[in-house]
PDB file of N, CA and C in Angstrom:
ATOM      1  N   MET H   1     140.191 -97.859  58.309  1.00 55.00           N
ATOM      2  CA  MET H   1     139.992 -96.704  57.458  1.00 55.00           C
ATOM      3  C   MET H   1     139.982 -95.412  58.275  1.00 55.00           C
ATOM      4  N   ALA H   2     139.379 -95.452  59.459  1.00 74.00           N
ATOM      5  CA  ALA H   2     139.315 -94.263  60.310  1.00 74.00           C
ATOM      6  C   ALA H   2     140.707 -93.867  60.797  1.00 74.00           C
ATOM      7  N   LEU H   3     141.568 -94.852  61.025  1.00 73.00           N
ATOM      8  CA  LEU H   3     142.924 -94.557  61.472  1.00 73.00           C
ATOM      9  C   LEU H   3     143.698 -93.823  60.378  1.00 73.00           C
ATOM     10  N   ARG H   4     143.552 -94.284  59.132  1.00 71.00           N
ATOM     11  CA  ARG H   4     144.229 -93.606  58.026  1.00 71.00           C
ATOM     12  C   ARG H   4     143.755 -92.164  57.887  1.00 71.00           C
ATOM     13  N   SER H   5     142.469 -91.965  58.007  1.00 79.00           N
ATOM     14  CA  SER H   5     141.913 -90.622  57.899  1.00 79.00           C
ATOM     15  C   SER H   5     142.454 -89.743  59.022  1.00 79.00           C
ATOM     16  N   TRP H   6     142.513 -90.269  60.231  1.00 80.00           N
ATOM     17  CA  TRP H   6     143.019 -89.514  61.356  1.00 80.00           C
ATOM     18  C   TRP H   6     144.494 -89.167  61.165  1.00 80.00           C
ATOM     19  N   LEU H   7     145.295 -90.142  60.664  1.00 80.00           N
ATOM     20  CA  LEU H   7     146.717 -89.879  60.413  1.00 80.00           C
ATOM     21  C   LEU H   7     146.897 -88.803  59.351  1.00 80.00           C
ATOM     22  N   GLN H   8     146.110 -88.887  58.278  1.00 79.00           N
ATOM     23  CA  GLN H   8     146.200 -87.905  57.204  1.00 79.00           C
ATOM     24  C   GLN H   8     145.848 -86.510  57.728  1.00 79.00           C
ATOM     25  N   GLN H   9     144.797 -86.412  58.505  1.00 80.00           N
ATOM     26  CA  GLN H   9     144.396 -85.125  59.058  1.00 80.00           C
ATOM     27  C   GLN H   9     145.457 -84.581  60.016  1.00 80.00           C
ATOM     28  N   SER H  10     146.072 -85.456  60.759  1.00 78.00           N
ATOM     29  CA  SER H  10     147.136 -85.025  61.679  1.00 78.00           C
ATOM     30  C   SER H  10     148.330 -84.477  60.916  1.00 78.00           C
ATOM     31  N   LYS H  11     148.712 -85.162  59.848  1.00 76.00           N
ATOM     32  CA  LYS H  11     149.836 -84.693  59.031  1.00 76.00           C
ATOM     33  C   LYS H  11     149.535 -83.322  58.438  1.00 76.00           C
ATOM     34  N   GLU H  12     148.333 -83.168  57.893  1.00 75.00           N
ATOM     35  CA  GLU H  12     147.966 -81.895  57.293  1.00 75.00           C
ATOM     36  C   GLU H  12     147.944 -80.782  58.338  1.00 75.00           C
ATOM     37  N   PHE H  13     147.458 -81.082  59.542  1.00 75.00           N
ATOM     38  CA  PHE H  13     147.430 -80.076  60.601  1.00 75.00           C
ATOM     39  C   PHE H  13     148.842 -79.618  60.941  1.00 75.00           C
ATOM     40  N   ILE H  14     149.743 -80.569  61.086  1.00 69.00           N
ATOM     41  CA  ILE H  14     151.124 -80.227  61.445  1.00 69.00           C
ATOM     42  C   ILE H  14     151.755 -79.346  60.377  1.00 69.00           C
ATOM     43  N   LEU H  15     151.540 -79.684  59.105  1.00 68.00           N
ATOM     44  CA  LEU H  15     152.164 -78.915  58.031  1.00 68.00           C
ATOM     45  C   LEU H  15     151.509 -77.556  57.816  1.00 68.00           C
ATOM     46  N   ARG H  16     150.204 -77.458  58.015  1.00 68.00           N
ATOM     47  CA  ARG H  16     149.509 -76.194  57.747  1.00 68.00           C
ATOM     48  C   ARG H  16     149.526 -75.224  58.916  1.00 68.00           C
ATOM     49  N   PHE H  17     149.318 -75.731  60.135  1.00 66.00           N
ATOM     50  CA  PHE H  17     149.100 -74.836  61.251  1.00 66.00           C
ATOM     51  C   PHE H  17     150.264 -74.749  62.223  1.00 66.00           C
ATOM     52  N   ALA H  18     151.156 -75.655  62.162  1.00 60.00           N
ATOM     53  CA  ALA H  18     152.319 -75.606  63.051  1.00 60.00           C
ATOM     54  C   ALA H  18     153.505 -75.041  62.284  1.00 60.00           C
ATOM     55  N   VAL H  19     153.313 -73.864  61.721  1.00 59.00           N
ATOM     56  CA  VAL H  19     154.328 -73.248  60.868  1.00 59.00           C
ATOM     57  C   VAL H  19     155.595 -72.944  61.645  1.00 59.00           C
ATOM     58  N   SER H  20     155.452 -72.568  62.885  1.00 60.00           N
ATOM     59  CA  SER H  20     156.637 -72.231  63.671  1.00 60.00           C
ATOM     60  C   SER H  20     157.456 -73.468  64.055  1.00 60.00           C
ATOM     61  N   SER H  21     156.853 -74.637  63.884  1.00 60.00           N
ATOM     62  CA  SER H  21     157.560 -75.868  64.212  1.00 60.00           C
ATOM     63  C   SER H  21     158.463 -76.268  63.043  1.00 60.00           C
ATOM     64  N   PRO H  22     159.694 -76.629  63.319  1.00 69.00           N
ATOM     65  CA  PRO H  22     160.610 -77.016  62.232  1.00 69.00           C
ATOM     66  C   PRO H  22     160.410 -78.481  61.828  1.00 69.00           C
ATOM     67  N   VAL H  23     159.221 -78.803  61.337  1.00 70.00           N
ATOM     68  CA  VAL H  23     158.921 -80.177  60.922  1.00 70.00           C
ATOM     69  C   VAL H  23     158.926 -80.224  59.402  1.00 70.00           C
ATOM     70  N   PRO H  24     159.947 -80.831  58.793  1.00 73.00           N
ATOM     71  CA  PRO H  24     159.958 -80.916  57.329  1.00 73.00           C
ATOM     72  C   PRO H  24     158.906 -81.918  56.830  1.00 73.00           C
ATOM     73  N   ALA H  25     158.354 -81.626  55.674  1.00 70.00           N
ATOM     74  CA  ALA H  25     157.327 -82.495  55.100  1.00 70.00           C
ATOM     75  C   ALA H  25     157.863 -83.894  54.824  1.00 70.00           C
ATOM     76  N   SER H  26     159.156 -84.031  54.584  1.00 74.00           N
ATOM     77  CA  SER H  26     159.734 -85.348  54.300  1.00 74.00           C
ATOM     78  C   SER H  26     159.635 -86.298  55.489  1.00 74.00           C
ATOM     79  N   TRP H  27     159.416 -85.766  56.691  1.00 75.00           N
ATOM     80  CA  TRP H  27     159.227 -86.630  57.852  1.00 75.00           C
ATOM     81  C   TRP H  27     157.849 -87.273  57.848  1.00 75.00           C
ATOM     82  N   LEU H  28     156.905 -86.641  57.169  1.00 71.00           N
ATOM     83  CA  LEU H  28     155.522 -87.106  57.196  1.00 71.00           C
ATOM     84  C   LEU H  28     155.080 -87.791  55.908  1.00 71.00           C
ATOM     85  N   TYR H  29     155.684 -87.433  54.806  1.00 73.00           N
ATOM     86  CA  TYR H  29     155.273 -87.957  53.501  1.00 73.00           C
ATOM     87  C   TYR H  29     156.461 -88.577  52.774  1.00 73.00           C
ATOM     88  N   ASP H  30     156.166 -89.511  51.876  1.00 77.00           N
ATOM     89  CA  ASP H  30     157.214 -90.098  51.053  1.00 77.00           C
ATOM     90  C   ASP H  30     157.755 -89.049  50.080  1.00 77.00           C
ATOM     91  N   VAL H  31     159.054 -89.020  49.952  1.00 75.00           N
ATOM     92  CA  VAL H  31     159.704 -88.073  49.059  1.00 75.00           C
ATOM     93  C   VAL H  31     160.312 -88.865  47.903  1.00 75.00           C
ATOM     94  N   PRO H  32     160.146 -88.413  46.661  1.00 75.00           N
ATOM     95  CA  PRO H  32     160.747 -89.133  45.538  1.00 75.00           C
ATOM     96  C   PRO H  32     162.264 -89.185  45.668  1.00 75.00           C
ATOM     97  N   GLU H  33     162.838 -90.283  45.197  1.00 78.00           N
ATOM     98  CA  GLU H  33     164.292 -90.431  45.280  1.00 78.00           C
ATOM     99  C   GLU H  33     165.003 -89.406  44.414  1.00 78.00           C
ATOM    100  N   SER H  34     164.423 -89.132  43.257  1.00 77.00           N
ATOM    101  CA  SER H  34     165.048 -88.187  42.343  1.00 77.00           C
ATOM    102  C   SER H  34     164.106 -87.015  42.103  1.00 77.00           C
ATOM    103  N   THR H  35     164.660 -85.831  42.078  1.00 74.00           N
ATOM    104  CA  THR H  35     163.852 -84.654  41.788  1.00 74.00           C
ATOM    105  C   THR H  35     164.102 -84.143  40.374  1.00 74.00           C
ATOM    106  N   GLU H  36     164.787 -84.941  39.571  1.00 77.00           N
ATOM    107  CA  GLU H  36     165.064 -84.557  38.197  1.00 77.00           C
ATOM    108  C   GLU H  36     163.785 -84.600  37.369  1.00 77.00           C
ATOM    109  N   ILE H  37     163.588 -83.611  36.539  1.00 73.00           N
ATOM    110  CA  ILE H  37     162.446 -83.568  35.639  1.00 73.00           C
ATOM    111  C   ILE H  37     162.902 -84.087  34.286  1.00 73.00           C
ATOM    112  N   GLU H  38     162.098 -84.972  33.727  1.00 73.00           N
ATOM    113  CA  GLU H  38     162.496 -85.526  32.436  1.00 73.00           C
ATOM    114  C   GLU H  38     162.450 -84.454  31.360  1.00 73.00           C
ATOM    115  N   ASP H  39     163.237 -84.635  30.334  1.00 71.00           N
ATOM    116  CA  ASP H  39     163.363 -83.665  29.261  1.00 71.00           C
ATOM    117  C   ASP H  39     162.065 -83.600  28.463  1.00 71.00           C
ATOM    118  N   LEU H  40     161.403 -82.461  28.498  1.00 70.00           N
ATOM    119  CA  LEU H  40     160.150 -82.289  27.773  1.00 70.00           C
ATOM    120  C   LEU H  40     160.319 -81.393  26.551  1.00 70.00           C
ATOM    121  N   THR H  41     161.560 -81.209  26.120  1.00 74.00           N
ATOM    122  CA  THR H  41     161.800 -80.317  24.988  1.00 74.00           C
ATOM    123  C   THR H  41     161.646 -81.009  23.646  1.00 74.00           C
ATOM    124  N   SER H  42     161.504 -82.314  23.643  1.00 73.00           N
ATOM    125  CA  SER H  42     161.349 -83.003  22.358  1.00 73.00           C
ATOM    126  C   SER H  42     159.927 -82.813  21.833  1.00 73.00           C
ATOM    127  N   THR H  43     159.782 -82.882  20.538  1.00 70.00           N
ATOM    128  CA  THR H  43     158.497 -82.691  19.887  1.00 70.00           C
ATOM    129  C   THR H  43     157.611 -83.913  20.117  1.00 70.00           C
ATOM    130  N   PRO H  44     156.353 -83.702  20.481  1.00 76.00           N
ATOM    131  CA  PRO H  44     155.472 -84.865  20.659  1.00 76.00           C
ATOM    132  C   PRO H  44     155.160 -85.511  19.308  1.00 76.00           C
ATOM    133  N   GLU H  45     154.825 -86.780  19.325  1.00 86.00           N
ATOM    134  CA  GLU H  45     154.478 -87.468  18.090  1.00 86.00           C
ATOM    135  C   GLU H  45     153.072 -87.132  17.633  1.00 86.00           C
ATOM    136  N   HIS H  46     152.202 -86.878  18.588  1.00 89.00           N
ATOM    137  CA  HIS H  46     150.800 -86.657  18.267  1.00 89.00           C
ATOM    138  C   HIS H  46     150.152 -85.815  19.360  1.00 89.00           C
ATOM    139  N   ILE H  47     149.339 -84.834  18.968  1.00 88.00           N
ATOM    140  CA  ILE H  47     148.539 -84.098  19.937  1.00 88.00           C
ATOM    141  C   ILE H  47     147.089 -84.084  19.461  1.00 88.00           C
ATOM    142  N   GLU H  48     146.192 -83.955  20.413  1.00 90.00           N
ATOM    143  CA  GLU H  48     144.779 -83.872  20.078  1.00 90.00           C
ATOM    144  C   GLU H  48     144.217 -82.591  20.674  1.00 90.00           C
ATOM    145  N   ILE H  49     143.551 -81.822  19.845  1.00 87.00           N
ATOM    146  CA  ILE H  49     142.881 -80.608  20.286  1.00 87.00           C
ATOM    147  C   ILE H  49     141.398 -80.928  20.352  1.00 87.00           C
ATOM    148  N   VAL H  50     140.826 -80.773  21.528  1.00 86.00           N
ATOM    149  CA  VAL H  50     139.402 -81.057  21.722  1.00 86.00           C
ATOM    150  C   VAL H  50     138.695 -79.727  21.924  1.00 86.00           C
ATOM    151  N   SER H  51     137.682 -79.487  21.118  1.00 83.00           N
ATOM    152  CA  SER H  51     136.987 -78.217  21.180  1.00 83.00           C
ATOM    153  C   SER H  51     135.498 -78.437  20.996  1.00 83.00           C
ATOM    154  N   HIS H  52     134.719 -77.535  21.512  1.00 77.00           N
ATOM    155  CA  HIS H  52     133.279 -77.584  21.263  1.00 77.00           C
ATOM    156  C   HIS H  52     132.930 -76.396  20.377  1.00 77.00           C
ATOM    157  N   CYS H  53     131.865 -76.502  19.638  1.00 68.00           N
ATOM    158  CA  CYS H  53     131.495 -75.398  18.764  1.00 68.00           C
ATOM    159  C   CYS H  53     130.073 -74.920  19.031  1.00 68.00           C
ATOM    160  N   TRP H  54     129.546 -75.232  20.192  1.00 68.00           N
ATOM    161  CA  TRP H  54     128.216 -74.763  20.527  1.00 68.00           C
ATOM    162  C   TRP H  54     128.237 -73.251  20.671  1.00 68.00           C
ATOM    163  N   ASN H  55     127.365 -72.618  19.966  1.00 69.00           N
ATOM    164  CA  ASN H  55     127.157 -71.170  20.035  1.00 69.00           C
ATOM    165  C   ASN H  55     128.324 -70.351  19.476  1.00 69.00           C
ATOM    166  N   TYR H  56     129.299 -70.978  18.876  1.00 73.00           N
ATOM    167  CA  TYR H  56     130.326 -70.209  18.183  1.00 73.00           C
ATOM    168  C   TYR H  56     130.879 -70.989  16.997  1.00 73.00           C
ATOM    169  N   SER H  57     130.004 -71.661  16.276  1.00 72.00           N
ATOM    170  CA  SER H  57     130.440 -72.490  15.152  1.00 72.00           C
ATOM    171  C   SER H  57     131.144 -71.662  14.076  1.00 72.00           C
ATOM    172  N   HIS H  58     130.795 -70.398  13.940  1.00 76.00           N
ATOM    173  CA  HIS H  58     131.464 -69.554  12.944  1.00 76.00           C
ATOM    174  C   HIS H  58     132.946 -69.377  13.285  1.00 76.00           C
ATOM    175  N   LEU H  59     133.303 -69.377  14.561  1.00 79.00           N
ATOM    176  CA  LEU H  59     134.707 -69.277  14.957  1.00 79.00           C
ATOM    177  C   LEU H  59     135.424 -70.621  14.850  1.00 79.00           C
ATOM    178  N   PHE H  60     134.677 -71.703  14.987  1.00 81.00           N
ATOM    179  CA  PHE H  60     135.259 -73.042  14.864  1.00 81.00           C
ATOM    180  C   PHE H  60     135.820 -73.238  13.460  1.00 81.00           C
ATOM    181  N   VAL H  61     135.159 -72.672  12.468  1.00 81.00           N
ATOM    182  CA  VAL H  61     135.632 -72.761  11.085  1.00 81.00           C
ATOM    183  C   VAL H  61     136.999 -72.105  10.960  1.00 81.00           C
ATOM    184  N   TYR H  62     137.196 -70.949  11.584  1.00 84.00           N
ATOM    185  CA  TYR H  62     138.492 -70.267  11.534  1.00 84.00           C
ATOM    186  C   TYR H  62     139.579 -71.076  12.248  1.00 84.00           C
ATOM    187  N   GLN H  63     139.221 -71.703  13.338  1.00 83.00           N
ATOM    188  CA  GLN H  63     140.180 -72.536  14.062  1.00 83.00           C
ATOM    189  C   GLN H  63     140.638 -73.697  13.194  1.00 83.00           C
ATOM    190  N   LEU H  64     139.698 -74.349  12.548  1.00 85.00           N
ATOM    191  CA  LEU H  64     140.036 -75.470  11.678  1.00 85.00           C
ATOM    192  C   LEU H  64     140.839 -75.010  10.470  1.00 85.00           C
ATOM    193  N   LYS H  65     140.457 -73.900   9.865  1.00 89.00           N
ATOM    194  CA  LYS H  65     141.182 -73.380   8.702  1.00 89.00           C
ATOM    195  C   LYS H  65     142.612 -73.022   9.072  1.00 89.00           C
ATOM    196  N   SER H  66     142.799 -72.423  10.236  1.00 89.00           N
ATOM    197  CA  SER H  66     144.143 -72.071  10.687  1.00 89.00           C
ATOM    198  C   SER H  66     145.008 -73.314  10.865  1.00 89.00           C
ATOM    199  N   LEU H  67     144.422 -74.368  11.387  1.00 88.00           N
ATOM    200  CA  LEU H  67     145.168 -75.614  11.579  1.00 88.00           C
ATOM    201  C   LEU H  67     145.528 -76.254  10.235  1.00 88.00           C
ATOM    202  N   VAL H  68     144.621 -76.190   9.282  1.00 90.00           N
ATOM    203  CA  VAL H  68     144.889 -76.772   7.958  1.00 90.00           C
ATOM    204  C   VAL H  68     145.930 -75.948   7.205  1.00 90.00           C
ATOM    205  N   ASP H  69     145.797 -74.618   7.244  1.00 93.00           N
ATOM    206  CA  ASP H  69     146.734 -73.746   6.524  1.00 93.00           C
ATOM    207  C   ASP H  69     148.130 -73.764   7.117  1.00 93.00           C
ATOM    208  N   ASN H  70     148.233 -73.983   8.416  1.00 91.00           N
ATOM    209  CA  ASN H  70     149.534 -73.974   9.097  1.00 91.00           C
ATOM    210  C   ASN H  70     149.805 -75.318   9.760  1.00 91.00           C
ATOM    211  N   ALA H  71     149.593 -76.362   9.030  1.00 88.00           N
ATOM    212  CA  ALA H  71     149.745 -77.708   9.590  1.00 88.00           C
ATOM    213  C   ALA H  71     151.193 -77.968  10.000  1.00 88.00           C
ATOM    214  N   PRO H  72     151.394 -78.517  11.188  1.00 87.00           N
ATOM    215  CA  PRO H  72     152.758 -78.832  11.626  1.00 87.00           C
ATOM    216  C   PRO H  72     153.311 -80.007  10.823  1.00 87.00           C
ATOM    217  N   GLU H  73     154.595 -79.994  10.617  1.00 87.00           N
ATOM    218  CA  GLU H  73     155.239 -81.057   9.846  1.00 87.00           C
ATOM    219  C   GLU H  73     155.915 -82.089  10.737  1.00 87.00           C
ATOM    220  N   ASP H  74     156.178 -81.730  11.997  1.00 85.00           N
ATOM    221  CA  ASP H  74     156.943 -82.599  12.894  1.00 85.00           C
ATOM    222  C   ASP H  74     156.085 -83.611  13.642  1.00 85.00           C
ATOM    223  N   PHE H  75     154.778 -83.385  13.714  1.00 87.00           N
ATOM    224  CA  PHE H  75     153.914 -84.285  14.467  1.00 87.00           C
ATOM    225  C   PHE H  75     152.506 -84.255  13.892  1.00 87.00           C
ATOM    226  N   LYS H  76     151.708 -85.229  14.298  1.00 90.00           N
ATOM    227  CA  LYS H  76     150.338 -85.326  13.822  1.00 90.00           C
ATOM    228  C   LYS H  76     149.402 -84.619  14.796  1.00 90.00           C
ATOM    229  N   VAL H  77     148.351 -84.022  14.240  1.00 90.00           N
ATOM    230  CA  VAL H  77     147.362 -83.315  15.046  1.00 90.00           C
ATOM    231  C   VAL H  77     145.981 -83.881  14.732  1.00 90.00           C
ATOM    232  N   THR H  78     145.217 -84.138  15.773  1.00 89.00           N
ATOM    233  CA  THR H  78     143.819 -84.537  15.631  1.00 89.00           C
ATOM    234  C   THR H  78     142.976 -83.439  16.249  1.00 89.00           C
ATOM    235  N   LEU H  79     142.026 -82.920  15.487  1.00 86.00           N
ATOM    236  CA  LEU H  79     141.105 -81.912  16.010  1.00 86.00           C
ATOM    237  C   LEU H  79     139.755 -82.567  16.178  1.00 86.00           C
ATOM    238  N   THR H  80     139.309 -82.667  17.407  1.00 86.00           N
ATOM    239  CA  THR H  80     138.016 -83.269  17.713  1.00 86.00           C
ATOM    240  C   THR H  80     137.056 -82.153  18.071  1.00 86.00           C
ATOM    241  N   GLY H  81     135.996 -82.033  17.293  1.00 81.00           N
ATOM    242  CA  GLY H  81     135.006 -80.993  17.536  1.00 81.00           C
ATOM    243  C   GLY H  81     133.701 -81.602  18.008  1.00 81.00           C
ATOM    244  N   PHE H  82     133.164 -81.068  19.075  1.00 78.00           N
ATOM    245  CA  PHE H  82     131.887 -81.531  19.604  1.00 78.00           C
ATOM    246  C   PHE H  82     130.816 -80.516  19.238  1.00 78.00           C
ATOM    247  N   TYR H  83     129.689 -81.017  18.825  1.00 72.00           N
ATOM    248  CA  TYR H  83     128.586 -80.141  18.464  1.00 72.00           C
ATOM    249  C   TYR H  83     127.356 -80.545  19.251  1.00 72.00           C
ATOM    250  N   CYS H  84     126.658 -79.569  19.749  1.00 69.00           N
ATOM    251  CA  CYS H  84     125.393 -79.796  20.446  1.00 69.00           C
ATOM    252  C   CYS H  84     124.421 -78.743  19.975  1.00 69.00           C
ATOM    253  N   ALA H  85     123.283 -79.180  19.515  1.00 68.00           N
ATOM    254  CA  ALA H  85     122.292 -78.214  19.059  1.00 68.00           C
ATOM    255  C   ALA H  85     121.838 -77.372  20.246  1.00 68.00           C
ATOM    256  N   GLN H  86     121.584 -76.105  19.987  1.00 64.00           N
ATOM    257  CA  GLN H  86     121.158 -75.199  21.053  1.00 64.00           C
ATOM    258  C   GLN H  86     119.810 -75.637  21.586  1.00 64.00           C
ATOM    259  N   GLN H  87     119.716 -75.712  22.888  1.00 60.00           N
ATOM    260  CA  GLN H  87     118.469 -76.135  23.526  1.00 60.00           C
ATOM    261  C   GLN H  87     117.790 -74.933  24.144  1.00 60.00           C
ATOM    262  N   ARG H  88     116.500 -74.879  23.985  1.00 57.00           N
ATOM    263  CA  ARG H  88     115.747 -73.740  24.548  1.00 57.00           C
ATOM    264  C   ARG H  88     114.762 -74.226  25.546  1.00 57.00           C
TER     265      ARG H  88
END
């Protein structure tokens, strides 16, 4: 375990502090075979909005009303609201 830690620290030192050295990061770390990014332009099937309503429950009502009045047709939405009573 100590050897791995030492190797990791050595790699980081070379990349961070030996800037004048022409050492590419690919010599020290695994590089993915493909750099292509998958297409993220398609509509998701489902999203979840997680929100808390502590100390602003009056605004939470507007958030929920806006979601209901303008509900998306292409995907499903779950709104999860957390409530915690104010503690003094």
